[in-house]
Tab-separated table of C-alpha atoms in Angstrom:
chain	number	residue	atom	x	y	z
B	1	MET	CA	9.431	-21.529	5.527
B	2	ASP	CA	7.889	-21.984	8.882
B	3	ASN	CA	9.331	-18.747	10.172
B	4	PHE	CA	6.749	-17.256	7.538
B	5	PRO	CA	3.487	-17.513	9.028
B	6	ARG	CA	1.243	-15.981	6.274
B	7	VAL	CA	3.398	-17.587	3.666
B	8	HIS	CA	3.040	-21.305	5.953
B	9	ARG	CA	-0.692	-21.134	5.980
B	10	LEU	CA	-0.661	-21.224	1.690
B	11	PRO	CA	-0.470	-24.652	0.364
B	12	PRO	CA	1.675	-26.015	-2.442
B	13	TYR	CA	0.316	-24.490	-5.352
B	14	VAL	CA	-1.566	-27.017	-7.589
B	15	PHE	CA	-0.955	-25.817	-10.985
B	16	ALA	CA	2.890	-25.361	-10.187
B	17	THR	CA	3.684	-29.149	-11.462
B	18	VAL	CA	1.661	-29.478	-14.862
B	19	ASN	CA	3.575	-25.969	-15.275
B	20	GLU	CA	6.341	-27.831	-14.794
B	21	LEU	CA	5.901	-30.055	-17.229
B	22	LYS	CA	4.198	-27.690	-19.952
B	23	MET	CA	8.179	-26.083	-19.532
B	24	GLN	CA	9.507	-29.384	-19.794
B	25	MET	CA	7.966	-30.525	-22.502
B	26	ARG	CA	8.641	-27.530	-24.438
B	27	HIS	CA	12.624	-27.414	-24.104
B	28	GLN	CA	11.987	-30.604	-25.363
B	29	GLY	CA	10.904	-28.675	-28.685
B	30	GLU	CA	7.043	-30.011	-28.044
B	31	ASP	CA	4.667	-27.564	-29.420
B	32	ILE	CA	2.348	-27.032	-26.582
B	33	ILE	CA	-1.232	-25.231	-26.813
B	34	ASP	CA	-1.685	-23.699	-23.828
B	35	LEU	CA	-5.424	-23.528	-23.122
B	36	GLY	CA	-4.256	-23.314	-18.983
B	37	MET	CA	-4.152	-19.599	-17.733
B	38	GLY	CA	-6.243	-17.411	-18.153
B	39	ASN	CA	-4.578	-14.625	-19.863
B	40	PRO	CA	-5.496	-12.820	-22.836
B	41	ASP	CA	-4.014	-12.671	-26.178
B	42	ILE	CA	-5.824	-10.296	-28.245
B	43	PRO	CA	-4.132	-6.739	-28.178
B	44	THR	CA	-5.679	-3.874	-26.184
B	45	PRO	CA	-7.130	-0.933	-28.596
B	46	LYS	CA	-5.210	1.216	-30.116
B	47	HIS	CA	-6.456	4.428	-29.415
B	48	ILE	CA	-6.325	3.413	-25.224
B	49	VAL	CA	-2.666	2.584	-26.307
B	50	ASP	CA	-2.004	5.685	-27.936
B	51	LYS	CA	-3.736	7.743	-24.795
B	52	LEU	CA	-1.005	6.200	-23.145
B	53	VAL	CA	2.231	6.776	-25.497
B	54	GLU	CA	0.986	10.567	-25.458
B	55	ALA	CA	0.390	10.649	-21.575
B	56	ALA	CA	3.625	9.252	-20.963
B	57	GLN	CA	5.582	11.594	-22.711
B	58	LYS	CA	4.964	14.461	-20.326
B	59	PRO	CA	7.244	14.877	-17.774
B	60	VAL	CA	4.995	15.823	-15.616
B	61	ASN	CA	3.351	12.766	-15.211
B	62	HIS	CA	6.522	10.711	-14.602
B	63	ARG	CA	6.261	12.076	-10.342
B	64	TYR	CA	4.274	10.064	-8.005
B	65	SER	CA	0.834	9.870	-8.458
B	66	ALA	CA	-2.326	9.650	-5.872
B	67	SER	CA	-2.653	5.849	-4.454
B	68	LYS	CA	-6.235	6.241	-4.316
B	69	GLY	CA	-6.353	6.423	-8.351
B	70	ILE	CA	-6.479	10.222	-10.304
B	71	LYS	CA	-9.607	11.944	-9.696
B	72	GLY	CA	-10.472	11.422	-13.506
B	73	LEU	CA	-10.127	8.108	-13.467
B	74	ARG	CA	-11.896	7.663	-10.555
B	75	ARG	CA	-14.471	9.957	-12.261
B	76	GLU	CA	-15.023	8.062	-15.184
B	77	MET	CA	-15.822	4.773	-13.419
B	78	ALA	CA	-18.192	6.537	-12.008
B	79	LYS	CA	-20.037	7.066	-14.816
B	80	TRP	CA	-19.474	4.224	-16.313
B	81	TYR	CA	-21.595	2.702	-13.150
B	82	ARG	CA	-24.460	4.988	-13.942
B	83	ASN	CA	-24.166	4.806	-17.457
B	84	ARG	CA	-24.080	0.697	-17.814
B	85	TYR	CA	-26.265	0.069	-14.349
B	86	GLY	CA	-27.516	3.126	-13.404
B	87	VAL	CA	-26.065	3.164	-10.370
B	88	GLU	CA	-24.899	6.229	-8.590
B	89	LEU	CA	-21.168	6.491	-7.129
B	90	ASP	CA	-19.847	9.171	-5.001
B	91	TYR	CA	-16.252	8.907	-7.077
B	92	ASP	CA	-14.581	10.956	-4.427
B	93	GLN	CA	-16.144	7.943	-1.820
B	94	GLU	CA	-17.313	5.338	-3.138
B	95	VAL	CA	-14.647	5.163	-5.881
B	96	VAL	CA	-11.264	3.837	-5.714
B	97	VAL	CA	-8.555	2.608	-8.176
B	98	THR	CA	-6.768	-0.753	-7.081
B	99	MET	CA	-3.560	-2.334	-8.854
B	100	GLY	CA	-6.037	-5.105	-10.663
B	101	ALA	CA	-8.719	-5.942	-8.382
B	102	LYS	CA	-6.425	-9.132	-7.457
B	103	GLU	CA	-4.407	-6.548	-5.121
B	104	GLY	CA	-6.951	-4.398	-4.362
B	105	LEU	CA	-8.902	-7.415	-3.087
B	106	ALA	CA	-6.001	-8.608	-1.342
B	107	HIS	CA	-5.878	-5.735	0.643
B	108	LEU	CA	-9.171	-4.615	1.096
B	109	ALA	CA	-9.339	-8.763	3.243
B	110	LEU	CA	-5.867	-7.693	4.871
B	111	VAL	CA	-7.766	-4.703	6.208
B	112	MET	CA	-11.030	-6.124	7.269
B	113	LEU	CA	-9.858	-9.480	8.347
B	114	SER	CA	-8.062	-10.190	11.457
B	115	PRO	CA	-7.141	-14.203	12.650
B	116	GLY	CA	-9.919	-16.456	13.847
B	117	ASP	CA	-12.998	-14.325	11.323
B	118	VAL	CA	-14.210	-16.425	9.170
B	119	VAL	CA	-15.203	-16.522	5.842
B	120	PHE	CA	-17.705	-17.671	3.248
B	121	ALA	CA	-16.255	-18.400	-0.194
B	122	PRO	CA	-17.265	-20.800	-3.053
B	123	ASP	CA	-15.616	-23.911	-4.196
B	124	PRO	CA	-14.733	-24.059	-6.492
B	125	SER	CA	-13.204	-20.071	-6.912
B	126	TYR	CA	-10.601	-18.112	-8.203
B	127	PRO	CA	-7.040	-19.073	-6.092
B	128	ILE	CA	-7.052	-15.012	-5.216
B	129	HIS	CA	-10.769	-14.927	-3.037
B	130	PRO	CA	-10.278	-17.719	-0.244
B	131	TYR	CA	-6.509	-17.013	-0.716
B	132	ALA	CA	-6.544	-13.015	-0.330
B	133	CYS	CA	-8.750	-14.252	3.399
B	134	ILE	CA	-6.327	-16.961	4.910
B	135	ILE	CA	-3.533	-14.844	3.808
B	136	ALA	CA	-4.511	-12.016	6.601
B	137	GLY	CA	-5.231	-14.890	9.060
B	138	ALA	CA	-9.235	-15.268	8.494
B	139	ASP	CA	-10.296	-18.825	8.217
B	140	VAL	CA	-12.547	-19.661	4.909
B	141	ARG	CA	-15.408	-21.872	4.694
B	142	ARG	CA	-16.113	-23.677	1.380
B	143	ILE	CA	-19.684	-23.106	-0.401
B	144	PRO	CA	-20.561	-25.857	-3.248
B	145	MET	CA	-20.645	-24.322	-6.110
B	146	ALA	CA	-21.949	-26.115	-9.278
B	147	HIS	CA	-25.125	-25.768	-11.919
B	148	ASP	CA	-27.111	-28.544	-10.178
B	149	ARG	CA	-26.870	-26.627	-6.495
B	150	ASP	CA	-28.686	-23.635	-4.760
B	151	PHE	CA	-26.217	-21.805	-3.849
B	152	ILE	CA	-28.359	-19.261	-1.456
B	153	GLU	CA	-29.489	-22.840	0.210
B	154	ASP	CA	-26.202	-24.038	1.037
B	155	LEU	CA	-25.306	-20.535	2.248
B	156	GLU	CA	-27.676	-20.333	4.707
B	157	LEU	CA	-27.105	-24.825	5.449
B	158	ALA	CA	-23.503	-23.480	6.316
B	159	MET	CA	-24.615	-20.130	8.302
B	160	ARG	CA	-26.413	-22.669	10.387
B	161	GLN	CA	-24.060	-24.308	11.020
B	162	THR	CA	-20.567	-21.886	11.870
B	163	TRP	CA	-19.457	-20.679	14.753
B	164	PRO	CA	-17.967	-18.402	14.804
B	165	LYS	CA	-21.150	-16.267	12.503
B	166	PRO	CA	-18.952	-15.673	9.183
B	167	LYS	CA	-17.489	-12.037	8.396
B	168	LEU	CA	-17.347	-11.696	5.001
B	169	LEU	CA	-18.755	-13.098	1.952
B	170	ILE	CA	-17.472	-13.443	-1.278
B	171	ILE	CA	-18.929	-13.851	-4.132
B	172	ASN	CA	-18.016	-13.043	-8.720
B	173	PHE	CA	-20.541	-14.074	-11.110
B	174	PRO	CA	-20.353	-14.663	-14.020
B	175	HIS	CA	-18.199	-16.961	-11.768
B	176	ASN	CA	-14.298	-18.064	-12.357
B	177	PRO	CA	-14.045	-21.267	-13.079
B	178	THR	CA	-17.291	-22.866	-13.410
B	179	GLY	CA	-19.471	-20.312	-15.676
B	180	ILE	CA	-22.200	-20.029	-14.475
B	181	THR	CA	-24.258	-17.016	-14.114
B	182	THR	CA	-27.411	-15.088	-12.301
B	183	ASP	CA	-29.851	-12.775	-12.340
B	184	LEU	CA	-30.594	-9.694	-10.699
B	185	ALA	CA	-33.416	-11.467	-8.393
B	186	PHE	CA	-30.336	-13.366	-6.857
B	187	PHE	CA	-28.237	-10.449	-5.971
B	188	GLN	CA	-31.179	-9.168	-4.230
B	189	ARG	CA	-30.923	-12.346	-1.998
B	190	ILE	CA	-27.842	-11.927	-1.170
B	191	VAL	CA	-28.234	-8.591	0.108
B	192	ASP	CA	-31.085	-9.356	1.970
B	193	PHE	CA	-28.959	-12.426	3.190
B	194	ALA	CA	-25.885	-10.375	4.222
B	195	LYS	CA	-28.443	-8.059	6.573
B	196	GLU	CA	-29.866	-10.990	8.248
B	197	ASN	CA	-26.965	-11.988	9.089
B	198	ASP	CA	-24.885	-9.019	9.854
B	199	LEU	CA	-22.205	-10.053	6.674
B	200	LYS	CA	-20.278	-7.813	4.736
B	201	VAL	CA	-19.674	-8.438	0.600
B	202	ILE	CA	-17.567	-8.784	-1.458
B	203	HIS	CA	-18.528	-9.191	-5.484
B	204	ASP	CA	-15.928	-9.544	-7.843
B	205	LEU	CA	-17.444	-8.295	-11.128
B	206	ALA	CA	-14.181	-9.446	-14.017
B	207	TYR	CA	-16.131	-10.669	-16.382
B	208	ALA	CA	-19.133	-8.352	-16.713
B	209	ASP	CA	-18.327	-8.200	-20.512
B	210	PHE	CA	-17.973	-11.888	-21.281
B	211	THR	CA	-21.394	-12.217	-21.920
B	212	PHE	CA	-22.683	-14.553	-25.122
B	213	ASP	CA	-26.262	-15.413	-26.411
B	214	GLY	CA	-28.025	-12.226	-25.500
B	215	TYR	CA	-26.705	-12.675	-21.285
B	216	GLU	CA	-26.184	-9.651	-19.745
B	217	ALA	CA	-24.528	-9.571	-16.510
B	218	PRO	CA	-25.727	-7.991	-13.742
B	219	SER	CA	-24.309	-5.308	-11.300
B	220	PHE	CA	-24.259	-6.508	-7.492
B	221	LEU	CA	-24.889	-2.658	-6.255
B	222	GLN	CA	-28.010	-2.374	-8.681
B	223	ALA	CA	-29.577	-4.185	-6.431
B	224	LYS	CA	-31.127	-2.759	-4.022
B	225	GLY	CA	-29.417	-2.121	-0.410
B	226	ALA	CA	-25.962	-3.878	-1.954
B	227	LYS	CA	-23.761	-0.316	-1.171
B	228	ASP	CA	-25.247	-1.335	2.699
B	229	VAL	CA	-23.664	-3.929	2.777
B	230	GLY	CA	-20.625	-4.482	0.147
B	231	VAL	CA	-18.703	-3.535	-2.732
B	232	GLU	CA	-18.179	-4.283	-6.096
B	233	PHE	CA	-14.270	-5.230	-8.196
B	234	PHE	CA	-14.304	-3.993	-11.963
B	235	SER	CA	-11.350	-4.280	-13.828
B	236	LEU	CA	-10.084	-3.301	-17.636
B	237	SER	CA	-8.087	-6.393	-17.991
B	238	LYS	CA	-10.171	-8.691	-19.944
B	239	SER	CA	-13.339	-6.250	-21.134
B	240	TYR	CA	-10.782	-4.327	-22.884
B	241	SER	CA	-7.799	-6.413	-23.165
B	242	MET	CA	-5.393	-4.519	-20.350
B	243	PRO	CA	-4.412	-7.253	-18.393
B	244	GLY	CA	-0.694	-6.361	-17.998
B	245	TRP	CA	-1.392	-2.855	-17.268
B	246	ARG	CA	-3.358	-3.572	-14.192
B	247	VAL	CA	-6.353	-1.485	-13.279
B	248	GLY	CA	-8.927	-2.306	-11.306
B	249	PHE	CA	-11.792	-0.376	-9.189
B	250	CYS	CA	-13.288	-1.033	-5.586
B	251	CYS	CA	-16.583	0.313	-5.353
B	252	GLY	CA	-19.389	1.020	-3.491
B	253	ASN	CA	-20.184	0.951	0.205
B	254	VAL	CA	-18.500	3.601	1.602
B	255	GLU	CA	-16.294	2.384	5.084
B	256	MET	CA	-15.001	-0.679	2.690
B	257	VAL	CA	-14.306	1.886	-0.328
B	258	GLN	CA	-12.271	4.233	3.080
B	259	ALA	CA	-10.553	1.294	4.576
B	260	LEU	CA	-9.087	0.188	1.401
B	261	THR	CA	-7.984	4.117	0.585
B	262	ARG	CA	-6.300	4.942	4.096
B	263	ILE	CA	-4.488	1.218	4.211
B	264	LYS	CA	-3.415	2.214	0.187
B	265	SER	CA	-2.344	5.427	1.576
B	266	TYR	CA	0.736	3.330	3.182
B	267	LEU	CA	1.269	0.748	0.698
B	268	ASP	CA	1.739	2.737	-2.875
B	269	TYR	CA	2.124	5.689	-4.883
B	270	GLY	CA	-0.890	4.322	-6.967
B	271	LEU	CA	-0.759	3.444	-11.053
B	272	PHE	CA	2.201	5.245	-13.247
B	273	GLN	CA	-0.094	8.292	-13.841
B	274	PRO	CA	-0.023	7.775	-17.844
B	275	ILE	CA	-1.527	4.358	-17.657
B	276	GLN	CA	-4.472	5.925	-14.965
B	277	ILE	CA	-4.802	8.402	-18.064
B	278	ALA	CA	-5.570	5.670	-20.610
B	279	ALA	CA	-7.256	3.914	-18.454
B	280	SER	CA	-10.028	6.904	-18.353
B	281	VAL	CA	-10.238	6.847	-22.342
B	282	ALA	CA	-10.454	3.364	-21.989
B	283	LEU	CA	-13.331	4.092	-20.210
B	284	SER	CA	-15.219	7.485	-21.534
B	285	GLY	CA	-14.106	5.899	-25.335
B	286	PRO	CA	-15.727	4.171	-28.194
B	287	GLN	CA	-17.012	1.306	-26.754
B	288	GLU	CA	-16.979	-0.752	-29.617
B	289	CYS	CA	-13.456	-2.382	-29.032
B	290	VAL	CA	-15.501	-3.943	-26.354
B	291	ARG	CA	-17.856	-6.115	-28.144
B	292	GLU	CA	-15.178	-6.686	-30.858
B	293	ILE	CA	-13.328	-8.971	-28.351
B	294	MET	CA	-15.864	-10.424	-27.115
B	295	ASP	CA	-17.115	-11.864	-30.891
B	296	VAL	CA	-13.199	-12.989	-30.800
B	297	TYR	CA	-14.036	-15.368	-27.511
B	298	GLU	CA	-17.245	-15.788	-28.706
B	299	ASP	CA	-16.182	-17.484	-32.015
B	300	ARG	CA	-13.514	-19.386	-29.734
B	301	ARG	CA	-16.178	-21.137	-27.578
B	302	ASP	CA	-17.317	-22.245	-30.079
B	303	ALA	CA	-15.015	-23.593	-32.172
B	304	LEU	CA	-13.638	-25.371	-28.381
B	305	CYS	CA	-17.709	-26.275	-27.537
B	306	GLU	CA	-18.028	-27.698	-30.719
B	307	GLY	CA	-14.727	-29.173	-31.357
B	308	LEU	CA	-15.337	-30.733	-28.312
B	309	ASN	CA	-19.127	-32.054	-28.636
B	310	ARG	CA	-17.635	-33.768	-31.680
B	311	ILE	CA	-14.464	-35.575	-31.090
B	312	GLY	CA	-16.956	-37.596	-27.386
B	313	TRP	CA	-16.238	-34.740	-24.720
B	314	PRO	CA	-19.846	-33.361	-23.923
B	315	VAL	CA	-19.356	-30.297	-22.828
B	316	THR	CA	-22.333	-26.980	-22.255
B	317	PRO	CA	-21.230	-23.775	-24.616
B	318	PRO	CA	-20.989	-20.678	-21.802
B	319	LYS	CA	-23.180	-17.675	-21.186
B	320	ALA	CA	-19.610	-15.898	-19.727
B	321	THR	CA	-16.353	-15.703	-19.461
B	322	GLN	CA	-13.654	-16.405	-20.784
B	323	PHE	CA	-13.020	-20.141	-20.152
B	324	VAL	CA	-15.258	-23.803	-20.825
B	325	TRP	CA	-15.022	-25.745	-17.644
B	326	ALA	CA	-15.519	-29.455	-18.519
B	327	GLU	CA	-15.710	-32.657	-17.074
B	328	ILE	CA	-13.363	-35.090	-16.593
B	329	PRO	CA	-14.807	-37.824	-18.856
B	330	ASP	CA	-15.582	-40.577	-16.727
B	331	GLU	CA	-13.452	-43.218	-18.238
B	332	PHE	CA	-10.516	-41.144	-16.495
B	333	LYS	CA	-12.054	-38.814	-13.569
B	334	LYS	CA	-10.193	-41.575	-11.655
B	335	LEU	CA	-7.058	-40.041	-12.229
B	336	GLY	CA	-8.001	-36.788	-10.448
B	337	SER	CA	-7.683	-33.075	-12.639
B	338	VAL	CA	-3.653	-33.443	-11.942
B	339	GLU	CA	-2.981	-35.972	-13.647
B	340	PHE	CA	-5.982	-36.251	-15.998
B	341	SER	CA	-4.162	-32.469	-17.354
B	342	LYS	CA	-0.787	-33.891	-16.813
B	343	LEU	CA	-1.884	-37.023	-19.301
B	344	MET	CA	-3.747	-34.350	-21.375
B	345	LEU	CA	0.005	-32.383	-21.728
B	346	ARG	CA	1.893	-35.686	-23.124
B	347	GLU	CA	-0.678	-37.242	-25.244
B	348	CYS	CA	-2.176	-34.514	-26.502
B	349	LYS	CA	0.267	-31.850	-26.031
B	350	VAL	CA	-2.706	-29.692	-24.795
B	351	ALA	CA	-2.379	-27.618	-22.047
B	352	VAL	CA	-5.799	-26.900	-19.517
B	353	ALA	CA	-5.701	-26.057	-15.599
B	354	PRO	CA	-6.540	-28.659	-12.912
B	355	GLY	CA	-9.930	-28.148	-11.517
B	356	LEU	CA	-7.873	-28.771	-8.012
B	357	GLY	CA	-6.564	-25.391	-8.106
B	358	PHE	CA	-9.918	-23.721	-7.956
B	359	GLY	CA	-10.791	-26.005	-4.719
B	360	HIS	CA	-11.751	-29.512	-3.558
B	361	TYR	CA	-14.681	-29.401	-5.598
B	362	GLY	CA	-13.354	-28.967	-8.902
B	363	ASP	CA	-11.275	-31.906	-9.199
B	364	HIS	CA	-13.495	-33.682	-11.424
B	365	HIS	CA	-13.257	-30.932	-13.969
B	366	VAL	CA	-10.725	-29.225	-16.281
B	367	ARG	CA	-10.621	-25.320	-17.098
B	368	PHE	CA	-10.145	-24.219	-20.514
B	369	ALA	CA	-9.138	-20.785	-21.384
B	370	LEU	CA	-9.779	-18.973	-24.922
B	371	VAL	CA	-6.134	-17.585	-25.358
B	372	GLU	CA	-5.935	-19.445	-28.671
B	373	ASN	CA	-6.592	-19.006	-31.766
B	374	ARG	CA	-9.280	-20.575	-33.763
B	375	GLN	CA	-6.956	-22.660	-35.274
B	376	ARG	CA	-4.822	-23.558	-32.769
B	377	ILE	CA	-7.792	-24.361	-30.758
B	378	ASN	CA	-8.720	-26.932	-33.582
B	379	GLN	CA	-5.334	-28.154	-33.349
B	380	ALA	CA	-6.018	-28.732	-29.664
B	381	ILE	CA	-9.290	-30.410	-30.734
B	382	ARG	CA	-7.118	-33.086	-33.312
B	383	GLY	CA	-4.690	-33.580	-30.061
B	384	MET	CA	-7.261	-34.249	-28.171
B	385	LYS	CA	-9.462	-36.535	-29.972
B	386	ASN	CA	-6.310	-39.339	-29.457
B	387	LEU	CA	-8.038	-39.383	-26.027
B	388	PHE	CA	-11.176	-41.290	-27.015
B	389	GLY	CA	-9.794	-43.494	-29.633
């Protein structure tokens, strides 16, 4: 692919070798418990599906839609922010609907960045965060992300050591894959840092509702002056168990939102309109379903963490996200996360995501996704017990 420069800059997909082994074993009849990809398995709430079906029966909804999203959906997103966070948004200027947060983030990077621009992104991180920027031609400086580090201090050090100065910072809290959480004071420091250094910010709030043990995740846009420097992405994929529907939003800074709106006007005609109508009902309708979904994930988290600790693999239950970020036991660390993940497949019949796939600093970890029921998680624990003799 040397003749395709944007593809040429992308490294081989780290997860591919583990996925290939998983599929080989399944074709051989092995029962693999897949805790690798964070693909929600809980059905979308019925009232949302019912609205989709109703809207799909109307021929008027079969035509091209609006690339920036229908007015009703953008208005409901603005209401969601006002009711939940006390954040006021102009739904016409400060909100754009995206085909999931991933598409929106990638196209925003494309419209903001030029070859040679520098971007700060955490390491480890969700792959699209750095690679959207790399696809756009920018250079990414990785900032270590770990429970025992001060991210702001590392940012300040990186700023002193980097030239040319970065144009963009991409962050994600609650954090995938580490589960690290933060508070509003942290976001205020980020806003102040961005203003001091003429930096734009993208925050990915994918796990706004995936919070446990009384923790509540703040919005970046709650920080004073946040809309001056950045935007926040939110998606219905996790909170409302709508991953395949591909409904996301970019909200905040007018220039960034309007830049994304403009490039999308050239690239797409928007989501299928019945999906947007059903998404409006998700945001405006009863919200009890969200907590019910989170209760299922909390139960799975407890089952996995209790099981891992019981067999001698110490983990701390995360306060947020649908993942458990587990440090590889000392006796297996020398393997690295990819080979250890293969060992887990062969010996335990359990698929996990190797930490290296999220960045260099993740190579001593694997990520468990809470996408199987408690019975299957307990089965996985029994399989993993073999590793600890």
